[in-house]
Coordinates of N, CA and C in Angstrom, one line a residue:
M220 N -4.6 -8.4 18.0 CA -4.8 -8.2 16.5 C -5.9 -9.1 16.0
M221 N -6.9 -8.5 15.3 CA -8.0 -9.3 14.8 C -7.6 -10.1 13.6
T222 N -8.3 -11.2 13.3 CA -8.1 -11.9 12.1 C -9.0 -11.3 11.0
I223 N -8.6 -11.5 9.8 CA -9.4 -10.9 8.7 C -10.5 -11.9 8.3
S224 N -11.6 -11.3 7.8 CA -12.7 -12.1 7.2 C -13.4 -11.4 6.1
I225 N -13.8 -12.1 5.1 CA -14.5 -11.6 3.9 C -15.7 -10.7 4.3
G226 N -15.8 -9.5 3.7 CA -16.9 -8.6 4.0 C -16.7 -7.7 5.1
K227 N -15.5 -7.9 5.8 CA -15.2 -7.0 7.0 C -14.0 -6.1 6.6
P228 N -13.9 -5.0 7.3 CA -12.8 -4.1 7.1 C -11.4 -4.8 7.6
V229 N -10.4 -4.5 6.8 CA -9.1 -5.0 7.2 C -8.5 -4.0 8.2
E230 N -7.8 -4.5 9.2 CA -7.2 -3.6 10.2 C -6.1 -2.8 9.5
D231 N -5.9 -1.5 9.9 CA -4.9 -0.7 9.2 C -3.5 -1.3 9.5
F232 N -2.7 -1.2 8.5 CA -1.3 -1.7 8.5 C -0.4 -0.7 7.8
S233 N 0.8 -0.8 8.0 CA 1.8 0.0 7.3 C 3.1 -0.9 7.2
A234 N 3.6 -1.0 6.0 CA 4.8 -1.8 5.7 C 5.7 -1.2 4.7
K235 N 7.0 -1.4 4.8 CA 8.0 -0.9 3.9 C 8.0 -1.8 2.6
A236 N 8.1 -1.1 1.5 CA 8.1 -1.8 0.2 C 9.3 -1.3 -0.7
T237 N 9.5 -2.0 -1.8 CA 10.6 -1.6 -2.7 C 10.3 -0.2 -3.2
N238 N 11.3 0.4 -3.8 CA 11.2 1.8 -4.4 C 11.0 2.8 -3.3
N239 N 11.5 2.6 -2.1 CA 11.3 3.5 -1.0 C 9.9 3.9 -0.7
T240 N 9.0 2.9 -0.9 CA 7.5 3.2 -0.6 C 7.1 2.6 0.6
T241 N 6.0 3.1 1.2 CA 5.3 2.5 2.3 C 3.9 2.2 1.9
V242 N 3.6 0.9 2.1 CA 2.2 0.4 1.8 C 1.4 0.4 3.0
S243 N 0.3 1.2 3.0 CA -0.6 1.2 4.2 C -2.0 1.2 3.7
L244 N -2.9 0.7 4.6 CA -4.3 0.7 4.2 C -4.8 2.2 4.0
K245 N -4.4 3.1 4.9 CA -4.8 4.5 4.8 C -4.3 5.1 3.4
A246 N -3.1 4.8 3.0 CA -2.6 5.4 1.7 C -3.3 4.8 0.5
L247 N -3.8 3.5 0.7 CA -4.5 2.9 -0.4 C -6.0 3.1 -0.5
Q248 N -6.5 3.9 0.5 CA -7.9 4.2 0.5 C -8.3 4.8 -0.8
G249 N -9.4 4.3 -1.4 CA -9.9 4.8 -2.7 C -9.4 4.0 -3.9
T250 N -8.6 3.0 -3.6 CA -8.2 2.1 -4.7 C -8.3 0.7 -4.3
N251 N -8.7 -0.2 -5.2 CA -8.7 -1.6 -4.9 C -7.2 -2.1 -4.9
F252 N -6.9 -3.1 -4.2 CA -5.6 -3.7 -4.2 C -5.5 -5.1 -3.9
V253 N -4.5 -5.8 -4.4 CA -4.2 -7.2 -4.2 C -2.9 -7.3 -3.3
L254 N -3.0 -8.1 -2.3 CA -1.8 -8.5 -1.6 C -1.6 -10.0 -1.9
Y255 N -0.5 -10.3 -2.5 CA -0.2 -11.8 -2.7 C 1.0 -12.1 -1.9
F256 N 0.8 -13.1 -1.0 CA 1.9 -13.6 -0.1 C 2.5 -14.8 -0.7
Y257 N 3.9 -14.8 -0.8 CA 4.6 -15.9 -1.4 C 5.8 -16.2 -0.4
P258 N 6.2 -17.5 -0.5 CA 7.2 -18.0 0.5 C 8.6 -17.3 0.4
K259 N 9.2 -17.2 -0.8 CA 10.6 -16.7 -0.8 C 11.0 -16.2 -2.2
D260 N 11.7 -15.1 -2.2 CA 12.3 -14.5 -3.4 C 13.2 -15.5 -4.1
N261 N 13.2 -15.4 -5.5 CA 14.1 -16.2 -6.3 C 13.9 -17.7 -6.2
T262 N 12.7 -18.2 -5.9 CA 12.4 -19.6 -6.0 C 11.5 -19.8 -7.2
P263 N 11.5 -21.0 -7.8 CA 10.8 -21.2 -9.0 C 9.3 -20.8 -9.0
G264 N 8.6 -21.3 -7.9 CA 7.2 -21.0 -7.8 C 6.9 -19.5 -7.6
C265 N 7.7 -18.9 -6.9 CA 7.5 -17.4 -6.6 C 7.9 -16.6 -7.8
I266 N 8.8 -17.1 -8.6 CA 9.2 -16.4 -9.9 C 8.0 -16.5 -10.8
S267 N 7.4 -17.7 -10.9 CA 6.3 -18.0 -11.8 C 5.1 -17.1 -11.5
E268 N 4.8 -17.1 -10.2 CA 3.6 -16.3 -9.7 C 3.8 -14.8 -10.0
G269 N 5.0 -14.3 -9.6 CA 5.3 -12.9 -9.9 C 5.3 -12.6 -11.4
Q270 N 5.8 -13.5 -12.2 CA 5.7 -13.2 -13.7 C 4.3 -13.2 -14.2
A271 N 3.4 -14.0 -13.6 CA 2.0 -14.0 -14.0 C 1.3 -12.7 -13.6
F272 N 1.6 -12.2 -12.4 CA 1.1 -10.9 -12.0 C 1.6 -9.8 -12.9
S273 N 2.9 -9.9 -13.3 CA 3.5 -8.9 -14.1 C 2.8 -8.9 -15.5
E274 N 2.6 -10.1 -16.0 CA 2.0 -10.2 -17.4 C 0.6 -9.5 -17.4
Y275 N -0.2 -9.7 -16.3 CA -1.5 -9.2 -16.2 C -1.6 -7.8 -15.6
H276 N -0.4 -7.2 -15.2 CA -0.4 -6.0 -14.5 C -1.2 -4.8 -15.2
P277 N -1.0 -4.7 -16.6 CA -1.8 -3.6 -17.2 C -3.3 -3.8 -17.1
L278 N -3.8 -5.1 -17.0 CA -5.2 -5.3 -16.9 C -5.7 -5.0 -15.4
F279 N -4.8 -5.3 -14.5 CA -5.1 -4.9 -13.1 C -5.2 -3.4 -13.0
L280 N -4.3 -2.7 -13.6 CA -4.4 -1.2 -13.6 C -5.7 -0.7 -14.2
E281 N -6.1 -1.3 -15.3 CA -7.4 -1.0 -16.0 C -8.5 -1.2 -15.0
A282 N -8.4 -2.2 -14.2 CA -9.4 -2.5 -13.2 C -9.2 -1.7 -11.9
D283 N -8.4 -0.6 -12.0 CA -8.2 0.2 -10.8 C -7.7 -0.6 -9.6
T284 N -6.8 -1.5 -9.8 CA -6.4 -2.4 -8.8 C -4.8 -2.5 -8.8
K285 N -4.3 -2.1 -7.6 CA -2.8 -2.2 -7.5 C -2.5 -3.6 -7.0
V286 N -1.2 -4.0 -7.3 CA -0.8 -5.3 -6.9 C 0.5 -5.2 -6.1
F287 N 0.6 -5.9 -5.0 CA 1.8 -5.9 -4.1 C 2.1 -7.4 -3.8
G288 N 3.4 -7.8 -3.9 CA 3.8 -9.1 -3.5 C 4.4 -8.9 -2.0
V289 N 4.1 -9.9 -1.2 CA 4.6 -9.8 0.2 C 5.3 -11.1 0.6
S290 N 6.5 -11.0 1.2 CA 7.2 -12.1 1.8 C 8.0 -11.6 2.9
Q291 N 8.6 -12.5 3.6 CA 9.4 -12.1 4.8 C 10.9 -11.8 4.4
D292 N 11.2 -11.8 3.1 CA 12.5 -11.5 2.7 C 12.9 -10.0 3.0
T293 N 14.2 -9.8 3.0 CA 14.7 -8.4 3.3 C 14.4 -7.5 2.2
M294 N 14.5 -6.2 2.4 CA 14.4 -5.2 1.4 C 15.5 -5.4 0.3
A295 N 16.7 -5.7 0.7 CA 17.8 -5.9 -0.3 C 17.4 -7.1 -1.2
S296 N 16.9 -8.1 -0.6 CA 16.5 -9.3 -1.4 C 15.4 -8.9 -2.4
H297 N 14.4 -8.2 -1.9 CA 13.3 -7.8 -2.7 C 13.7 -6.9 -3.9
N298 N 14.6 -5.9 -3.6 CA 15.1 -5.0 -4.6 C 15.8 -5.8 -5.7
K299 N 16.6 -6.8 -5.4 CA 17.3 -7.6 -6.4 C 16.3 -8.4 -7.2
F300 N 15.4 -9.1 -6.5 CA 14.4 -9.9 -7.1 C 13.5 -9.1 -8.0
R301 N 13.0 -8.0 -7.6 CA 12.1 -7.2 -8.4 C 12.9 -6.7 -9.7
E302 N 14.1 -6.2 -9.5 CA 14.9 -5.7 -10.6 C 15.2 -6.9 -11.6
K303 N 15.6 -8.0 -11.1 CA 16.0 -9.1 -12.0 C 14.7 -9.6 -12.8
Q304 N 13.6 -9.7 -12.1 CA 12.4 -10.2 -12.8 C 11.6 -9.0 -13.5
E305 N 12.0 -7.8 -13.3 CA 11.4 -6.6 -13.9 C 9.9 -6.5 -13.5
F306 N 9.6 -6.8 -12.3 CA 8.2 -6.7 -11.8 C 7.8 -5.2 -11.8
P307 N 6.6 -4.9 -12.4 CA 6.1 -3.5 -12.4 C 5.4 -3.1 -11.2
F308 N 5.4 -3.9 -10.2 CA 4.7 -3.6 -8.9 C 5.7 -3.7 -7.7
E309 N 5.3 -3.2 -6.6 CA 6.3 -3.2 -5.4 C 6.1 -4.5 -4.7
L310 N 7.2 -4.8 -4.0 CA 7.3 -6.0 -3.1 C 7.4 -5.5 -1.6
V311 N 6.6 -6.0 -0.8 CA 6.6 -5.6 0.6 C 7.5 -6.5 1.4
A312 N 8.4 -5.9 2.2 CA 9.3 -6.7 3.1 C 8.7 -6.8 4.4
D313 N 8.0 -7.9 4.7 CA 7.4 -8.1 6.0 C 8.3 -8.9 6.9
T314 N 9.5 -8.3 7.2 CA 10.6 -9.1 7.9 C 10.2 -9.5 9.3
K315 N 9.3 -8.7 9.9 CA 8.8 -9.0 11.3 C 7.6 -9.9 11.3
G316 N 7.0 -10.1 10.1 CA 5.8 -11.0 10.0 C 4.5 -10.4 10.4
E317 N 4.5 -9.1 10.6 CA 3.2 -8.4 11.0 C 2.1 -8.6 10.1
L318 N 2.4 -8.4 8.8 CA 1.3 -8.6 7.8 C 0.9 -10.0 7.7
C319 N 1.9 -10.9 7.7 CA 1.7 -12.3 7.7 C 0.8 -12.8 8.8
E320 N 1.0 -12.2 10.0 CA 0.1 -12.5 11.1 C -1.3 -11.9 10.9
L321 N -1.4 -10.7 10.5 CA -2.7 -10.1 10.2 C -3.5 -10.9 9.3
F322 N -2.9 -11.4 8.2 CA -3.6 -12.2 7.2 C -3.6 -13.7 7.4
D323 N -3.0 -14.1 8.5 CA -2.9 -15.5 9.0 C -2.4 -16.4 7.9
V324 N -1.2 -16.1 7.4 CA -0.7 -17.0 6.3 C 0.5 -17.8 6.7
I325 N 0.9 -17.8 8.0 CA 2.0 -18.6 8.4 C 1.5 -20.0 8.8
R326 N 2.1 -21.0 8.2 CA 1.6 -22.4 8.4 C 2.8 -23.3 8.6
L327 N 2.6 -24.4 9.2 CA 3.6 -25.5 9.4 C 3.8 -26.1 8.0
K328 N 5.0 -26.1 7.5 CA 5.3 -26.6 6.2 C 6.3 -27.8 6.3
R329 N 6.4 -28.6 5.3 CA 7.3 -29.7 5.3 C 8.1 -29.7 4.0
K330 N 9.4 -29.9 4.2 CA 10.3 -30.1 3.0 C 11.2 -31.3 3.4
G331 N 10.8 -32.4 2.7 CA 11.5 -33.7 3.1 C 11.1 -34.1 4.5
E332 N 12.1 -34.3 5.3 CA 11.8 -34.7 6.7 C 11.7 -33.5 7.6
E333 N 12.1 -32.3 7.1 CA 12.2 -31.1 7.9 C 10.8 -30.4 7.9
E334 N 10.4 -30.0 9.2 CA 9.2 -29.2 9.3 C 9.6 -27.8 9.8
F335 N 8.9 -26.8 9.3 CA 9.2 -25.4 9.6 C 8.0 -24.5 9.4
M336 N 8.0 -23.4 10.0 CA 6.9 -22.4 9.8 C 7.3 -21.5 8.6
G337 N 6.3 -21.3 7.7 CA 6.6 -20.5 6.6 C 5.3 -19.9 6.0
I338 N 5.4 -19.1 5.0 CA 4.2 -18.5 4.3 C 3.5 -19.5 3.4
E339 N 2.2 -19.6 3.7 CA 1.4 -20.4 2.8 C 1.0 -19.5 1.6
R340 N 1.2 -19.8 0.4 CA 0.9 -19.0 -0.7 C -0.6 -18.6 -0.7
S341 N -0.8 -17.3 -0.6 CA -2.2 -16.8 -0.4 C -2.4 -15.4 -1.0
T342 N -3.6 -15.1 -1.5 CA -3.8 -13.8 -2.1 C -5.1 -13.2 -1.6
F343 N -5.1 -11.9 -1.4 CA -6.3 -11.2 -0.9 C -6.6 -10.0 -1.7
L344 N -7.9 -9.8 -2.0 CA -8.3 -8.6 -2.8 C -9.1 -7.7 -1.8
I345 N -8.7 -6.5 -1.7 CA -9.3 -5.5 -0.8 C -9.8 -4.3 -1.6
D346 N -11.0 -3.9 -1.2 CA -11.7 -2.9 -2.1 C -11.3 -1.5 -1.6
K347 N -11.8 -0.5 -2.3 CA -11.5 1.0 -2.1 C -11.8 1.4 -0.7
D348 N -12.7 0.7 0.0 CA -13.0 1.1 1.4 C -12.3 0.3 2.4
G349 N -11.3 -0.5 2.0 CA -10.6 -1.3 3.0 C -11.3 -2.6 3.4
I350 N -12.3 -3.0 2.6 CA -13.0 -4.2 3.0 C -12.4 -5.4 2.2
L351 N -12.2 -6.5 2.9 CA -11.7 -7.7 2.2 C -12.8 -8.3 1.4
Q352 N -12.6 -8.4 0.1 CA -13.6 -8.9 -0.8 C -13.4 -10.4 -1.2
H353 N -12.2 -10.8 -1.4 CA -11.9 -12.2 -1.8 C -10.6 -12.6 -1.1
E354 N -10.5 -13.9 -0.8 CA -9.2 -14.5 -0.4 C -9.0 -15.8 -1.0
W355 N -7.8 -16.1 -1.4 CA -7.4 -17.4 -2.0 C -6.3 -17.9 -1.1
R356 N -6.5 -19.1 -0.5 CA -5.5 -19.7 0.3 C -5.0 -21.0 -0.3
R357 N -3.8 -21.5 0.1 CA -3.2 -22.7 -0.5 C -3.2 -22.6 -2.0
V358 N -2.8 -21.5 -2.5 CA -2.8 -21.2 -3.9 C -2.0 -22.1 -4.7
K359 N -2.5 -22.6 -5.8 CA -1.8 -23.3 -6.9 C -1.6 -22.3 -8.0
I360 N -0.4 -22.1 -8.4 CA -0.1 -21.0 -9.3 C -0.8 -21.0 -10.7
K361 N -1.0 -22.2 -11.2 CA -1.7 -22.3 -12.5 C -3.1 -21.7 -12.5
D362 N -3.4 -20.8 -13.4 CA -4.6 -20.1 -13.5 C -5.0 -19.2 -12.3
H363 N -4.2 -19.1 -11.3 CA -4.5 -18.3 -10.1 C -4.7 -16.9 -10.4
V364 N -3.7 -16.3 -11.2 CA -3.8 -14.9 -11.4 C -5.0 -14.5 -12.3
D365 N -5.4 -15.4 -13.2 CA -6.7 -15.3 -13.9 C -7.8 -15.1 -13.0
D366 N -7.9 -15.9 -12.0 CA -9.0 -15.8 -11.0 C -9.0 -14.5 -10.3
V367 N -7.8 -14.1 -9.9 CA -7.7 -12.8 -9.1 C -8.1 -11.6 -10.0
L368 N -7.6 -11.7 -11.3 CA -7.9 -10.6 -12.2 C -9.5 -10.5 -12.5
Q369 N -10.1 -11.7 -12.6 CA -11.6 -11.7 -12.9 C -12.3 -11.1 -11.7
A370 N -11.8 -11.4 -10.5 CA -12.5 -10.8 -9.3 C -12.2 -9.3 -9.2
A371 N -11.0 -8.9 -9.6 CA -10.7 -7.4 -9.5 C -11.5 -6.7 -10.6
Q372 N -11.7 -7.3 -11.8 CA -12.5 -6.7 -12.8 C -13.9 -6.6 -12.4
A373 N -14.4 -7.6 -11.7 CA -15.8 -7.6 -11.3 C -16.0 -6.5 -10.2
L374 N -15.0 -6.4 -9.3 CA -15.1 -5.4 -8.3 C -15.1 -4.0 -8.9
A375 N -14.4 -3.8 -10.0 CA -14.3 -2.5 -10.7 C -15.5 -2.3 -11.7
G376 N -16.4 -3.3 -11.8 CA -17.5 -3.2 -12.7 C -17.2 -3.3 -14.1
L377 N -16.1 -4.1 -14.4 CA -15.7 -4.3 -15.8 C -16.2 -5.6 -16.4
T378 N -17.1 -6.3 -15.8 CA -17.6 -7.6 -16.3 C -18.9 -7.4 -17.0
Q379 N -19.4 -8.5 -17.6 CA -20.6 -8.5 -18.4 C -21.8 -8.5 -17.5
E380 N -22.3 -7.4 -16.9 CA -23.4 -7.4 -16.0 C -24.7 -7.7 -16.7
E381 N -24.8 -7.4 -18.1 CA -26.0 -7.7 -18.8 C -26.3 -9.2 -18.8
E382 N -25.3 -10.0 -18.9 CA -25.5 -11.5 -18.9 C -26.2 -11.9 -17.7
E383 N -25.8 -11.4 -16.5 CA -26.4 -11.8 -15.2 C -27.8 -11.3 -15.2
S384 N -28.1 -10.1 -15.6 CA -29.5 -9.6 -15.5 C -30.4 -10.4 -16.5
T385 N -29.9 -10.8 -17.7 CA -30.6 -11.6 -18.6 C -31.0 -13.0 -18.0
E386 N -30.0 -13.6 -17.4 CA -30.2 -14.9 -16.8 C -31.3 -14.8 -15.7
E387 N -31.3 -13.8 -14.9 CA -32.2 -13.6 -13.8 C -33.6 -13.4 -14.4
S388 N -33.8 -12.6 -15.4 CA -35.1 -12.3 -16.0 C -35.7 -13.5 -16.7
S389 N -34.8 -14.3 -17.4 CA -35.3 -15.5 -18.1 C -35.8 -16.6 -17.1
G390 N -35.2 -16.6 -16.0 CA -35.6 -17.6 -15.0 C -36.8 -17.3 -14.2
S391 N -37.2 -16.1 -14.2 CA -38.3 -15.6 -13.3 C -39.7 -16.0 -13.9
G392 N -39.9 -16.1 -15.2 CA -41.2 -16.3 -15.8 C -41.6 -17.7 -15.9
T393 N -40.8 -18.7 -15.6 CA -41.2 -20.1 -15.7 C -41.7 -20.7 -14.5

């Protein structure tokens, strides 16, 4: 299995998600999408991150970008978590860790004296052609979803491109 890198196609994948859906690169062809990896359902940080993606969900849809949360929790856990938090997006149950491996998000973590392997909070933005456009690793939740949304909007052409062209032209004559 290859590792992912920005500007390169993501290897095809297929994974089961909530609402009896299957998430695959092939099925998502033609739409931008976000995969955000989080450690565990129903934990404070993961609730906060999911709520932030929920809050901005309409703006992601305006930017033609689907959002999926990914963890190694079971489908039953995901269904309860999604329902309880009223997430408007699907959660992928990567119980075998195949997506985690593809996106290289499993890291040695520490809780007190205990060391264990677990998901490092990470987010990936993939474009309509299956090319990885952005990655955020070791995510801190505060302002993170803002950053992801801005990148998704830029990818969808919803940003102020006039400002960029004005800056370029004003700098060229001096």
